[in-house]
Short mmCIF file of C-alpha atoms and ligand atoms in Angstrom, two decimals:
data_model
loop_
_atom_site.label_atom_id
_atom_site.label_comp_id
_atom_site.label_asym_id
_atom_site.label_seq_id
_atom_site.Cartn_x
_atom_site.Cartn_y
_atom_site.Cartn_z
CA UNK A 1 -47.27 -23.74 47.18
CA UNK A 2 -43.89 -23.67 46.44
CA UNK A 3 -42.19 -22.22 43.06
CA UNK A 4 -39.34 -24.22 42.26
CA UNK A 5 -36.94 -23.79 39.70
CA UNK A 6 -34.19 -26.53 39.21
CA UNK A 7 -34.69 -30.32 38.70
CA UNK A 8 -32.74 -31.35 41.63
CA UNK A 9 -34.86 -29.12 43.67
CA UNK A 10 -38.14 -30.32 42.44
CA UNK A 11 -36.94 -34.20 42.91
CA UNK A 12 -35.97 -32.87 46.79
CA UNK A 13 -39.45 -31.61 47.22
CA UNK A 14 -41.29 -34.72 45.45
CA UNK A 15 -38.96 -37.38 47.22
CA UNK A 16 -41.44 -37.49 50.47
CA UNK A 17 -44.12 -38.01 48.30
CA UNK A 18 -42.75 -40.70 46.33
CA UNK A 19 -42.32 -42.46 49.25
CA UNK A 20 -45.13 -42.26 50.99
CA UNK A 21 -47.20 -43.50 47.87
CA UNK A 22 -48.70 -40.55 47.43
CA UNK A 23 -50.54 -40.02 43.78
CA UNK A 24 -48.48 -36.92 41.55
CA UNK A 25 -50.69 -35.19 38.96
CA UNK A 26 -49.01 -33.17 36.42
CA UNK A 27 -50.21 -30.07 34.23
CA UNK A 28 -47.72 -29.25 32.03
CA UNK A 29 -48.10 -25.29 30.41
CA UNK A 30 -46.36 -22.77 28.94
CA UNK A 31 -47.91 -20.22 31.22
CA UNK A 32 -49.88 -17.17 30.61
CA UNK A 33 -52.83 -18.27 32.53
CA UNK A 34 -56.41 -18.51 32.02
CA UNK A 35 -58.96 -20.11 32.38
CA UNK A 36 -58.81 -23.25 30.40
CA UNK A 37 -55.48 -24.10 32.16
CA UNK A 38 -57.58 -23.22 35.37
CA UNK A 39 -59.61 -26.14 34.59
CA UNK A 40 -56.81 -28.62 34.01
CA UNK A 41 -55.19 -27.19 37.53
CA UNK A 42 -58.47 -28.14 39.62
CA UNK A 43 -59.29 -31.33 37.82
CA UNK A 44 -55.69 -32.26 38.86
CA UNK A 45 -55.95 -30.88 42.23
CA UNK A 46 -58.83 -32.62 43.18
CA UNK A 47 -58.03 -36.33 41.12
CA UNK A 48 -54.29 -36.42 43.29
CA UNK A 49 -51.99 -36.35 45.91
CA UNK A 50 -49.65 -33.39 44.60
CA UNK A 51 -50.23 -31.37 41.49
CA UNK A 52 -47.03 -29.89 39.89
CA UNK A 53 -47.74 -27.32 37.11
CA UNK A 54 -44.74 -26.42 34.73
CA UNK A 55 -44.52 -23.27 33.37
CA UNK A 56 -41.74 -23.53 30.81
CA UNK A 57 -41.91 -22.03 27.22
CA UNK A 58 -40.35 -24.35 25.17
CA UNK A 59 -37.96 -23.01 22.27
CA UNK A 60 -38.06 -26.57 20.55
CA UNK A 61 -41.98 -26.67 20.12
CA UNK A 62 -41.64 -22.95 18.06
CA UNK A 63 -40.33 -22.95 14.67
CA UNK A 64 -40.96 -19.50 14.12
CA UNK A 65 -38.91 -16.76 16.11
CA UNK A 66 -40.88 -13.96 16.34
CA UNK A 67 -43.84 -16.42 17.59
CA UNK A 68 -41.57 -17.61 20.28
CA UNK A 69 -40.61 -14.14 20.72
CA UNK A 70 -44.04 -12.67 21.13
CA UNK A 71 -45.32 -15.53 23.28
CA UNK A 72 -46.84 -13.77 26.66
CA UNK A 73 -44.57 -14.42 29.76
CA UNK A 74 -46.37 -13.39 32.86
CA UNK A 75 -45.00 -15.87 35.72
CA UNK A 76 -46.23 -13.98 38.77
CA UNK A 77 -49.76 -13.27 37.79
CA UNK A 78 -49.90 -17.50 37.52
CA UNK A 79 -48.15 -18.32 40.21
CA UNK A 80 -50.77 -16.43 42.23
CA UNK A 81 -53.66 -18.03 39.95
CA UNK A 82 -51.92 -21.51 40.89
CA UNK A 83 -51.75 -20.78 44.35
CA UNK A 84 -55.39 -19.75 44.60
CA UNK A 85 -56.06 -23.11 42.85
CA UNK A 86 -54.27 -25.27 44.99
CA UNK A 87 -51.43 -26.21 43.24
CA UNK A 88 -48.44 -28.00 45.16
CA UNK A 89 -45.51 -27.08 43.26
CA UNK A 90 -45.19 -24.82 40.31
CA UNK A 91 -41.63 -26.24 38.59
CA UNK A 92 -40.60 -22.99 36.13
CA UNK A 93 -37.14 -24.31 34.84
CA UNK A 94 -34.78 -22.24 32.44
CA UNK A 95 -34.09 -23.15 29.15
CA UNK A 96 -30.52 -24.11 29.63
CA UNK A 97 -32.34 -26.36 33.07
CA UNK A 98 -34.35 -28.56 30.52
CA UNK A 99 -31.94 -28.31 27.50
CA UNK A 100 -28.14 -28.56 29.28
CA UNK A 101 -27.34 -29.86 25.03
CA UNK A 102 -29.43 -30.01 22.47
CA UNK A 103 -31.63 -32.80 23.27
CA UNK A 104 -32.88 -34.68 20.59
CA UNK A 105 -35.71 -37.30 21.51
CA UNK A 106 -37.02 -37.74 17.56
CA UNK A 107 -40.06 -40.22 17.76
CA UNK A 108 -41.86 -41.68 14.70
CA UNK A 109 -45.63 -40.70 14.79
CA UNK A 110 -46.27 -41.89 11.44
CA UNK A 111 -48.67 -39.75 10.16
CA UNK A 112 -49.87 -37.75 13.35
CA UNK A 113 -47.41 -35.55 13.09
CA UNK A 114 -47.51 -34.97 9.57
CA UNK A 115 -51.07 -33.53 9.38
CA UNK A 116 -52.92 -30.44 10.05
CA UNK A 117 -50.79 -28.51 12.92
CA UNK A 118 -47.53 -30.72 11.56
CA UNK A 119 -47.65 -29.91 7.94
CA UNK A 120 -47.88 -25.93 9.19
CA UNK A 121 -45.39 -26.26 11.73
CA UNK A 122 -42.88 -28.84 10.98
CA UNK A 123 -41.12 -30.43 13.75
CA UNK A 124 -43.60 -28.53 16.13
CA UNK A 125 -44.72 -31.64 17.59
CA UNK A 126 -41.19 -33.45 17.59
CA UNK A 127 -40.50 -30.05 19.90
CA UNK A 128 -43.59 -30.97 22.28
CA UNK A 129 -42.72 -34.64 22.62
CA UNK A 130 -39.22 -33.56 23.60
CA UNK A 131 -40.31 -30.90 26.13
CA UNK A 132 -43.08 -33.43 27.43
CA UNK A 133 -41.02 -36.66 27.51
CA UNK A 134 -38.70 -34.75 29.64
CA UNK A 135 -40.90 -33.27 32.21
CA UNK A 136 -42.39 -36.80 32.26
CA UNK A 137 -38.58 -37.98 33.12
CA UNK A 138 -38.12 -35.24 35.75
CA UNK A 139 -42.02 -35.49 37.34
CA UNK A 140 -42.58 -39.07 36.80
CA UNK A 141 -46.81 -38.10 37.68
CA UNK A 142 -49.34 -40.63 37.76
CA UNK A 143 -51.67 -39.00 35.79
CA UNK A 144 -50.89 -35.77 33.60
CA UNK A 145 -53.33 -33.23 32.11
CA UNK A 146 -54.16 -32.18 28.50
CA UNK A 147 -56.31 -29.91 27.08
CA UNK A 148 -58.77 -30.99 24.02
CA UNK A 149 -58.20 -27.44 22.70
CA UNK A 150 -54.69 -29.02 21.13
CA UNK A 151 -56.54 -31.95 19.79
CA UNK A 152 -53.71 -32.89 17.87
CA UNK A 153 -51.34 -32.41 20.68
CA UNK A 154 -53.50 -34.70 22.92
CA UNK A 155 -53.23 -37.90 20.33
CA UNK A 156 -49.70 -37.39 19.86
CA UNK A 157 -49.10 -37.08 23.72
CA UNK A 158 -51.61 -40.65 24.20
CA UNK A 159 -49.33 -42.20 21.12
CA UNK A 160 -45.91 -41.52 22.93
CA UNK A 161 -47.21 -42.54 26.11
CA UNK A 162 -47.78 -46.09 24.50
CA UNK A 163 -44.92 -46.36 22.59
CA UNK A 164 -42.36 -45.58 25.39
CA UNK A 165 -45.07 -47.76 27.41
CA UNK A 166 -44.78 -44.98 30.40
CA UNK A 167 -46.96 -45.64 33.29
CA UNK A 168 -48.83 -42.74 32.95
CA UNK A 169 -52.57 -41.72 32.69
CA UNK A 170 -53.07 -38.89 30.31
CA UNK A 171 -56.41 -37.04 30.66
CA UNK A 172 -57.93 -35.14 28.34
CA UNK A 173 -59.83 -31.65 29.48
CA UNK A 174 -63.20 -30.10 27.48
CA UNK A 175 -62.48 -27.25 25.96
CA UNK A 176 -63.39 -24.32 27.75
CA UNK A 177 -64.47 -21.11 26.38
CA UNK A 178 -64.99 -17.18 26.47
CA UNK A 179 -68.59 -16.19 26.84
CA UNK A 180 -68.84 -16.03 23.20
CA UNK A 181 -67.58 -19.08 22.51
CA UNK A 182 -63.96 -18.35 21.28
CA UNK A 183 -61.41 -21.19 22.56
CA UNK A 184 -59.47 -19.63 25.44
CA UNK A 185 -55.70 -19.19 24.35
CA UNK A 186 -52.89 -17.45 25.69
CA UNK A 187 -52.17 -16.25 22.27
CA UNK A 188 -55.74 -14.69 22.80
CA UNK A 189 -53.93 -11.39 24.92
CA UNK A 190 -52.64 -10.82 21.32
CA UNK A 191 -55.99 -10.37 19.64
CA UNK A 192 -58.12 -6.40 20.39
CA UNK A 193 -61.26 -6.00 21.46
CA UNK A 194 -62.13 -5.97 17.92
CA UNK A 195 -60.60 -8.84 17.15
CA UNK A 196 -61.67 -11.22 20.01
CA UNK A 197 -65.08 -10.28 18.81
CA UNK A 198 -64.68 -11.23 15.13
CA UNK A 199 -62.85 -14.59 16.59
CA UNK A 200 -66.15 -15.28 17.92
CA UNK A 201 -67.15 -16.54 14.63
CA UNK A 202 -64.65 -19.57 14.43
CA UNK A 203 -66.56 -21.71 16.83
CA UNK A 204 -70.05 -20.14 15.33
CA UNK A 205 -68.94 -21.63 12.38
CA UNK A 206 -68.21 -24.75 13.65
CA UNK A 207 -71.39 -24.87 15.71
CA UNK A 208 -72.83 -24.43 12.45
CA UNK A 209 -71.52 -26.98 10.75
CA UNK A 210 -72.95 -29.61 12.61
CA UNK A 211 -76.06 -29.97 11.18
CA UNK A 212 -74.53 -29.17 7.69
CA UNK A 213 -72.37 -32.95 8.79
CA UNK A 214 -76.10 -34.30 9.75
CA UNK A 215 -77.02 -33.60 6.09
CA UNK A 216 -74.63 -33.42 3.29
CA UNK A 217 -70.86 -34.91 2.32
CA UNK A 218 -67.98 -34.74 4.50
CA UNK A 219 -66.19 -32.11 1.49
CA UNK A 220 -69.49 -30.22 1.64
CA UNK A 221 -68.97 -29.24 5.71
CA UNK A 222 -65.20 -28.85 5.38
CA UNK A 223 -66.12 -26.34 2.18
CA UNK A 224 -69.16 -24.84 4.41
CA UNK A 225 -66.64 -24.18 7.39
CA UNK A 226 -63.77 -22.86 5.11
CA UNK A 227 -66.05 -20.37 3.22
CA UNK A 228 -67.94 -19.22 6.13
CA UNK A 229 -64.94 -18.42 8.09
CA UNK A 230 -62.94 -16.52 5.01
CA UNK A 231 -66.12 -14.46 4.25
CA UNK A 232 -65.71 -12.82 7.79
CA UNK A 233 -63.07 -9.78 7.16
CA UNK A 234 -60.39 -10.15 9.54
CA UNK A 235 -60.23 -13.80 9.47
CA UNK A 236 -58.04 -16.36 7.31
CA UNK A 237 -58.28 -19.91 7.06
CA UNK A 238 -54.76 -22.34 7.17
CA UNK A 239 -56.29 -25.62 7.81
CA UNK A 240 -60.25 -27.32 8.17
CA UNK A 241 -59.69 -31.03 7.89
CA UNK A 242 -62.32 -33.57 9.31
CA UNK A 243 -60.43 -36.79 10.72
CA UNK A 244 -60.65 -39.75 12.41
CA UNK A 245 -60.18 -38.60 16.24
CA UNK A 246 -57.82 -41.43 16.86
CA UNK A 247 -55.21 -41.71 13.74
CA UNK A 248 -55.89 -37.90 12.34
CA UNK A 249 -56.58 -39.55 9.12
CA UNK A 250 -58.82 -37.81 6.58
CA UNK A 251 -62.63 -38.61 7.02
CA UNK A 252 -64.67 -39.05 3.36
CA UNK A 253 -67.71 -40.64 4.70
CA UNK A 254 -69.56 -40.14 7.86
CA UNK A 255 -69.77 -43.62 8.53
CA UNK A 256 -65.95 -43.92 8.08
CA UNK A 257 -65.32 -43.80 11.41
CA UNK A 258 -67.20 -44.06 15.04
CA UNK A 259 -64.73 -40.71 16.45
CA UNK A 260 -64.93 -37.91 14.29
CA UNK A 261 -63.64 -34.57 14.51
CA UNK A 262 -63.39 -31.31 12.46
CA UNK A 263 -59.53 -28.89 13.32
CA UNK A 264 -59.37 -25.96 12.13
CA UNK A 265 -56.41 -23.15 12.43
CA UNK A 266 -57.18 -19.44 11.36
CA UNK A 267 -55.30 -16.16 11.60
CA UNK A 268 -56.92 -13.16 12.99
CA UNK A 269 -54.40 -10.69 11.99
CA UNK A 270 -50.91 -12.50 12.82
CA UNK A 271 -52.85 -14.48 15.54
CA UNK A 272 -52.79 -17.89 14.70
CA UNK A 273 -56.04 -19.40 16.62
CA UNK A 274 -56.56 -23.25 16.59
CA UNK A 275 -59.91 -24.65 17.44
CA UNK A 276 -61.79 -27.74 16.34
CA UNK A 277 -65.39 -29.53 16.97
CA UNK A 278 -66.24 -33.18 17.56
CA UNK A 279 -69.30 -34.50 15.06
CA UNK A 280 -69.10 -37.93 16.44
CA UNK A 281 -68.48 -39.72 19.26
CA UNK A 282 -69.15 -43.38 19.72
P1 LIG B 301 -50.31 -24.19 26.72
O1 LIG B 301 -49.90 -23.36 27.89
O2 LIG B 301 -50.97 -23.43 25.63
O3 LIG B 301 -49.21 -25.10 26.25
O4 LIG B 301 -51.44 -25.14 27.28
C1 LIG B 301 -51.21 -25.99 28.37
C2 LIG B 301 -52.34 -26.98 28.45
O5 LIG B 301 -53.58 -26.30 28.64
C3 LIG B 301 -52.48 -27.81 27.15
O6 LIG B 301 -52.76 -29.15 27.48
C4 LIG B 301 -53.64 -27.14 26.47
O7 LIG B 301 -54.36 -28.00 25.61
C5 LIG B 301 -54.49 -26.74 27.66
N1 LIG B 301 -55.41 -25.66 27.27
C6 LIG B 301 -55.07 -24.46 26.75
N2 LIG B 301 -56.17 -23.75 26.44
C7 LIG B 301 -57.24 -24.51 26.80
C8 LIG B 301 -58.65 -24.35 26.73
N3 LIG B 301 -59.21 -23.24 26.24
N4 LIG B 301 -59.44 -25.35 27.17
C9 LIG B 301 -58.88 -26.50 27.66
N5 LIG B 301 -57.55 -26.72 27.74
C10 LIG B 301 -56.75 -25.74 27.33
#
Protein backbone atom coordinates (compact mmCIF):
# COMPACT_ATOMS: atom_id res chain seq x y z
CA UNK A 1 0.00 0.00 0.00
CA UNK A 2 1.22 3.16 -0.75
CA UNK A 3 0.08 6.64 0.96
CA UNK A 4 0.19 9.22 -1.52
CA UNK A 5 -0.36 12.69 -1.16
CA UNK A 6 -0.35 14.94 -4.38
CA UNK A 7 -2.44 14.50 -7.58
CA UNK A 8 0.41 14.23 -9.86
CA UNK A 9 1.71 11.53 -7.72
CA UNK A 10 -1.39 9.52 -7.53
CA UNK A 11 -1.89 9.85 -11.57
CA UNK A 12 2.09 8.44 -11.64
CA UNK A 13 1.09 5.52 -9.57
CA UNK A 14 -2.42 4.81 -11.41
CA UNK A 15 -0.87 5.39 -15.01
CA UNK A 16 0.28 1.47 -15.22
CA UNK A 17 -2.97 0.56 -14.34
CA UNK A 18 -4.79 2.57 -16.71
CA UNK A 19 -3.01 1.03 -19.21
CA UNK A 20 -3.08 -2.23 -18.65
CA UNK A 21 -7.01 -2.15 -18.37
CA UNK A 22 -6.99 -2.83 -15.10
CA UNK A 23 -10.53 -2.09 -13.12
CA UNK A 24 -9.98 1.16 -10.30
CA UNK A 25 -12.44 1.09 -7.38
CA UNK A 26 -12.73 4.12 -5.37
CA UNK A 27 -13.84 4.73 -1.59
CA UNK A 28 -13.91 8.10 -1.00
CA UNK A 29 -13.83 9.13 3.17
CA UNK A 30 -13.08 11.61 5.35
CA UNK A 31 -11.17 9.25 7.56
CA UNK A 32 -11.49 8.32 11.10
CA UNK A 33 -11.99 4.72 10.47
CA UNK A 34 -14.33 2.14 11.45
CA UNK A 35 -15.99 -0.26 10.63
CA UNK A 36 -18.63 0.74 8.22
CA UNK A 37 -15.87 2.28 5.99
CA UNK A 38 -14.19 -1.22 6.59
CA UNK A 39 -16.96 -2.65 4.72
CA UNK A 40 -16.89 -0.29 1.76
CA UNK A 41 -12.81 -0.95 1.68
CA UNK A 42 -13.29 -4.89 1.23
CA UNK A 43 -16.31 -4.78 -0.99
CA UNK A 44 -14.00 -2.60 -3.18
CA UNK A 45 -11.03 -4.67 -2.71
CA UNK A 46 -12.47 -7.70 -3.70
CA UNK A 47 -15.05 -6.17 -6.82
CA UNK A 48 -11.48 -4.48 -8.57
CA UNK A 49 -8.26 -4.18 -9.86
CA UNK A 50 -6.90 -1.26 -7.49
CA UNK A 51 -8.81 0.31 -4.67
CA UNK A 52 -7.79 3.94 -3.83
CA UNK A 53 -9.31 5.26 -0.54
CA UNK A 54 -9.22 9.15 0.01
CA UNK A 55 -8.93 10.42 3.20
CA UNK A 56 -9.54 14.13 2.80
CA UNK A 57 -11.79 16.26 5.15
CA UNK A 58 -13.44 18.52 3.09
CA UNK A 59 -13.89 22.27 4.37
CA UNK A 60 -16.62 22.88 1.57
CA UNK A 61 -19.03 19.99 2.75
CA UNK A 62 -18.99 21.82 6.60
CA UNK A 63 -20.90 24.87 7.10
CA UNK A 64 -20.33 25.01 10.59
CA UNK A 65 -16.70 25.72 11.99
CA UNK A 66 -16.47 24.26 15.09
CA UNK A 67 -18.00 20.93 13.38
CA UNK A 68 -15.22 21.04 10.92
CA UNK A 69 -13.06 21.87 13.71
CA UNK A 70 -13.97 19.01 15.97
CA UNK A 71 -14.09 16.46 13.16
CA UNK A 72 -11.62 13.40 14.36
CA UNK A 73 -8.32 13.32 12.28
CA UNK A 74 -6.50 10.14 12.96
CA UNK A 75 -4.55 9.32 9.53
CA UNK A 76 -2.14 6.70 10.85
CA UNK A 77 -4.46 4.52 12.79
CA UNK A 78 -6.35 4.19 9.02
CA UNK A 79 -3.70 3.92 7.05
CA UNK A 80 -2.81 0.79 9.04
CA UNK A 81 -6.66 -0.31 9.02
CA UNK A 82 -6.37 0.20 5.06
CA UNK A 83 -3.36 -1.64 4.78
CA UNK A 84 -4.67 -4.61 6.74
CA UNK A 85 -7.64 -4.42 4.30
CA UNK A 86 -5.90 -4.45 1.24
CA UNK A 87 -6.12 -1.22 -0.02
CA UNK A 88 -3.78 -0.13 -3.04
CA UNK A 89 -3.36 3.43 -2.58
CA UNK A 90 -4.58 5.63 0.18
CA UNK A 91 -4.59 9.38 -1.74
CA UNK A 92 -4.68 11.95 1.58
CA UNK A 93 -4.37 15.36 -0.32
CA UNK A 94 -4.18 18.86 1.50
CA UNK A 95 -6.67 21.28 1.31
CA UNK A 96 -4.82 23.77 -0.76
CA UNK A 97 -4.00 20.07 -3.18
CA UNK A 98 -7.84 19.77 -3.94
CA UNK A 99 -8.79 23.51 -3.64
CA UNK A 100 -5.55 25.47 -5.46
CA UNK A 101 -8.88 28.52 -5.79
CA UNK A 102 -11.98 28.34 -4.65
CA UNK A 103 -13.58 25.85 -6.77
CA UNK A 104 -17.00 26.26 -7.42
CA UNK A 105 -18.77 23.21 -9.24
CA UNK A 106 -22.64 24.47 -8.23
CA UNK A 107 -25.01 21.68 -9.66
CA UNK A 108 -28.84 21.92 -9.68
CA UNK A 109 -30.36 18.93 -7.68
CA UNK A 110 -33.71 20.30 -7.72
CA UNK A 111 -35.11 19.33 -4.71
CA UNK A 112 -32.54 16.67 -3.34
CA UNK A 113 -30.61 19.00 -1.98
CA UNK A 114 -33.14 21.05 -0.50
CA UNK A 115 -34.58 18.44 1.93
CA UNK A 116 -33.85 16.84 5.14
CA UNK A 117 -29.81 17.02 5.54
CA UNK A 118 -30.00 20.24 2.90
CA UNK A 119 -32.51 22.36 4.61
CA UNK A 120 -30.15 21.80 8.01
CA UNK A 121 -27.04 22.26 6.32
CA UNK A 122 -27.30 24.48 3.39
CA UNK A 123 -24.88 24.10 0.69
CA UNK A 124 -23.62 20.88 2.56
CA UNK A 125 -24.28 18.83 -0.35
CA UNK A 126 -23.14 21.49 -3.06
CA UNK A 127 -19.72 20.99 -0.74
CA UNK A 128 -19.86 17.03 -1.28
CA UNK A 129 -20.55 17.19 -5.00
CA UNK A 130 -17.57 19.51 -5.30
CA UNK A 131 -15.19 17.38 -3.19
CA UNK A 132 -16.61 14.16 -5.03
CA UNK A 133 -16.71 15.47 -8.63
CA UNK A 134 -13.14 16.24 -8.12
CA UNK A 135 -11.77 13.09 -6.77
CA UNK A 136 -13.85 11.55 -9.59
CA UNK A 137 -11.66 13.98 -12.03
CA UNK A 138 -8.37 13.05 -10.32
CA UNK A 139 -9.28 8.96 -9.80
CA UNK A 140 -11.36 8.51 -12.80
CA UNK A 141 -12.51 4.69 -10.88
CA UNK A 142 -14.73 2.38 -12.47
CA UNK A 143 -16.83 1.83 -9.78
CA UNK A 144 -16.86 4.04 -6.47
CA UNK A 145 -18.29 3.21 -3.02
CA UNK A 146 -21.08 4.77 -0.88
CA UNK A 147 -22.41 4.10 2.22
CA UNK A 148 -26.44 3.84 2.74
CA UNK A 149 -25.79 5.40 6.18
CA UNK A 150 -25.77 9.00 4.10
CA UNK A 151 -28.88 8.04 2.30
CA UNK A 152 -29.23 11.36 1.09
CA UNK A 153 -25.66 11.64 0.10
CA UNK A 154 -25.96 8.37 -1.95
CA UNK A 155 -29.02 9.83 -4.29
CA UNK A 156 -27.34 12.98 -4.75
CA UNK A 157 -23.97 11.20 -5.64
CA UNK A 158 -26.27 8.58 -8.30
CA UNK A 159 -28.04 12.09 -9.61
CA UNK A 160 -24.61 13.83 -10.46
CA UNK A 161 -23.25 10.80 -11.83
CA UNK A 162 -26.13 10.98 -14.52
CA UNK A 163 -26.21 14.38 -15.12
CA UNK A 164 -22.44 14.84 -15.88
CA UNK A 165 -23.15 11.27 -17.61
CA UNK A 166 -19.64 9.99 -15.92
CA UNK A 167 -18.82 6.47 -16.63
CA UNK A 168 -18.95 5.44 -13.32
CA UNK A 169 -20.70 2.69 -11.20
CA UNK A 170 -21.70 3.96 -7.83
CA UNK A 171 -22.47 1.24 -5.24
CA UNK A 172 -24.30 1.58 -2.44
CA UNK A 173 -23.07 -0.30 1.04
CA UNK A 174 -25.76 -1.68 3.98
CA UNK A 175 -25.46 0.07 6.78
CA UNK A 176 -23.44 -1.46 9.28
CA UNK A 177 -23.82 -1.22 12.90
CA UNK A 178 -22.52 -1.33 16.65
CA UNK A 179 -23.74 -4.35 18.53
CA UNK A 180 -26.58 -2.38 19.70
CA UNK A 181 -27.62 -1.24 16.69
CA UNK A 182 -26.39 2.45 16.61
CA UNK A 183 -25.18 3.48 12.91
CA UNK A 184 -21.37 3.48 13.03
CA UNK A 185 -20.07 7.18 12.60
CA UNK A 186 -16.92 8.80 13.01
CA UNK A 187 -18.70 11.50 14.79
CA UNK A 188 -19.55 8.48 17.15
CA UNK A 189 -15.73 8.96 19.09
CA UNK A 190 -17.59 12.19 20.17
CA UNK A 191 -20.44 10.53 22.01
CA UNK A 192 -19.46 8.75 26.10
CA UNK A 193 -20.13 5.64 27.12
CA UNK A 194 -23.26 7.04 28.32
CA UNK A 195 -24.16 8.46 25.43
CA UNK A 196 -23.44 5.69 22.82
CA UNK A 197 -25.77 3.76 25.00
CA UNK A 198 -28.74 6.17 24.97
CA UNK A 199 -27.96 6.47 20.95
CA UNK A 200 -28.92 2.98 20.95
CA UNK A 201 -32.44 4.00 20.94
CA UNK A 202 -32.45 5.84 17.47
CA UNK A 203 -32.43 2.71 15.44
CA UNK A 204 -34.79 0.94 18.32
CA UNK A 205 -37.03 3.43 17.38
CA UNK A 206 -36.88 2.98 13.97
CA UNK A 207 -37.01 -0.79 14.26
CA UNK A 208 -40.08 0.02 15.94
CA UNK A 209 -41.67 1.85 13.65
CA UNK A 210 -42.01 -0.64 11.17
CA UNK A 211 -44.85 -2.32 12.13
CA UNK A 212 -46.41 1.05 13.32
CA UNK A 213 -45.90 1.79 8.92
CA UNK A 214 -47.62 -1.90 8.54
CA UNK A 215 -50.62 -0.40 10.39
CA UNK A 216 -51.45 3.19 10.58
CA UNK A 217 -50.79 6.64 8.35
CA UNK A 218 -47.57 7.68 7.08
CA UNK A 219 -47.93 11.13 9.75
CA UNK A 220 -48.81 8.58 12.43
CA UNK A 221 -45.06 6.66 12.12
CA UNK A 222 -43.19 9.92 11.45
CA UNK A 223 -45.15 11.30 14.86
CA UNK A 224 -44.46 7.69 16.56
CA UNK A 225 -40.62 8.00 15.65
CA UNK A 226 -40.37 11.77 16.60
CA UNK A 227 -42.04 11.29 20.05
CA UNK A 228 -40.36 8.16 20.92
CA UNK A 229 -36.99 9.47 20.26
CA UNK A 230 -37.58 13.07 22.20
CA UNK A 231 -39.02 11.16 25.24
CA UNK A 232 -35.48 9.54 25.71
CA UNK A 233 -33.42 12.31 27.89
CA UNK A 234 -30.35 13.01 26.13
CA UNK A 235 -31.72 12.84 22.75
CA UNK A 236 -33.21 15.64 20.31
CA UNK A 237 -34.89 15.28 17.18
CA UNK A 238 -33.90 17.81 13.88
CA UNK A 239 -35.46 15.91 11.15
CA UNK A 240 -37.90 12.37 10.66
CA UNK A 241 -39.25 12.65 7.16
CA UNK A 242 -40.50 9.47 5.24
CA UNK A 243 -39.67 9.85 1.35
CA UNK A 244 -39.64 8.40 -1.74
CA UNK A 245 -36.03 6.62 -1.82
CA UNK A 246 -35.41 7.89 -5.28
CA UNK A 247 -36.54 11.79 -5.50
CA UNK A 248 -36.50 12.43 -1.43
CA UNK A 249 -39.95 13.63 -1.91
CA UNK A 250 -42.39 13.49 1.01
CA UNK A 251 -44.34 10.11 1.29
CA UNK A 252 -48.37 10.61 2.44
CA UNK A 253 -49.53 7.23 1.53
CA UNK A 254 -47.89 3.93 1.72
CA UNK A 255 -48.83 3.05 -1.59
CA UNK A 256 -47.30 6.34 -2.88
CA UNK A 257 -44.38 4.89 -3.82
CA UNK A 258 -42.69 1.21 -4.44
CA UNK A 259 -39.04 2.66 -2.47
CA UNK A 260 -39.72 4.03 0.72
CA UNK A 261 -37.61 5.24 3.36
CA UNK A 262 -37.78 6.95 6.81
CA UNK A 263 -34.20 9.76 7.67
CA UNK A 264 -33.91 10.85 10.63
CA UNK A 265 -31.05 13.30 12.26
CA UNK A 266 -30.85 13.66 16.18
CA UNK A 267 -28.44 15.32 18.57
CA UNK A 268 -27.07 13.47 21.44
CA UNK A 269 -25.57 16.31 23.22
CA UNK A 270 -23.82 18.45 20.32
CA UNK A 271 -23.51 15.11 18.36
CA UNK A 272 -25.43 15.33 15.43
CA UNK A 273 -26.23 11.46 14.51
CA UNK A 274 -27.99 10.71 11.13
CA UNK A 275 -29.63 7.40 10.61
CA UNK A 276 -32.63 6.26 8.62
CA UNK A 277 -34.71 2.85 7.88
CA UNK A 278 -36.10 1.48 4.62
CA UNK A 279 -40.10 0.39 4.95
CA UNK A 280 -40.26 -0.58 1.39
CA UNK A 281 -38.47 -1.92 -1.17
CA UNK A 282 -39.86 -3.06 -4.46
P1 LIG B 1 -17.37 9.63 5.79
O1 LIG B 1 -15.94 9.35 6.13
O2 LIG B 1 -18.26 9.82 6.97
O3 LIG B 1 -17.51 10.71 4.75
O4 LIG B 1 -17.90 8.32 5.10
C1 LIG B 1 -17.27 7.77 3.97
C2 LIG B 1 -18.18 6.73 3.37
O5 LIG B 1 -18.42 5.69 4.32
C3 LIG B 1 -19.56 7.31 2.99
O6 LIG B 1 -19.97 6.77 1.76
C4 LIG B 1 -20.43 6.85 4.13
O7 LIG B 1 -21.79 6.70 3.77
C5 LIG B 1 -19.81 5.50 4.44
N1 LIG B 1 -20.17 5.09 5.81
C6 LIG B 1 -19.94 5.78 6.95
N2 LIG B 1 -20.47 5.14 8.01
C7 LIG B 1 -21.04 4.01 7.53
C8 LIG B 1 -21.77 2.94 8.12
N3 LIG B 1 -22.01 2.88 9.43
N4 LIG B 1 -22.23 1.96 7.31
C9 LIG B 1 -22.00 2.00 5.96
N5 LIG B 1 -21.33 3.00 5.35
C10 LIG B 1 -20.85 3.98 6.11
Amino acid sequence: MKVIQTITALNEALQPYRSSEASIGFVPTMGALHQGHATLVKQCVTENDVCVVSVFVNPAQFNNKEDLRLYPRTLEADCKLLEELGTTFVFAPSAEEIYPEPYMRVLDFGILDKVMEGRFRPGHFNGVAQVVSKLFDIVKPHKAYFGEKDFQQLAIIREMVNMLRLPIRIIGVPIVREENGLAMSSRNMRLSDKERETSAEIYKSLKESVSVFNQTSVDKVTDFVIDRVNKIDGLAVEYFEIVDGNSLQLISNQADSDFIVGCIAVFCGDVRLIDNITYKKN
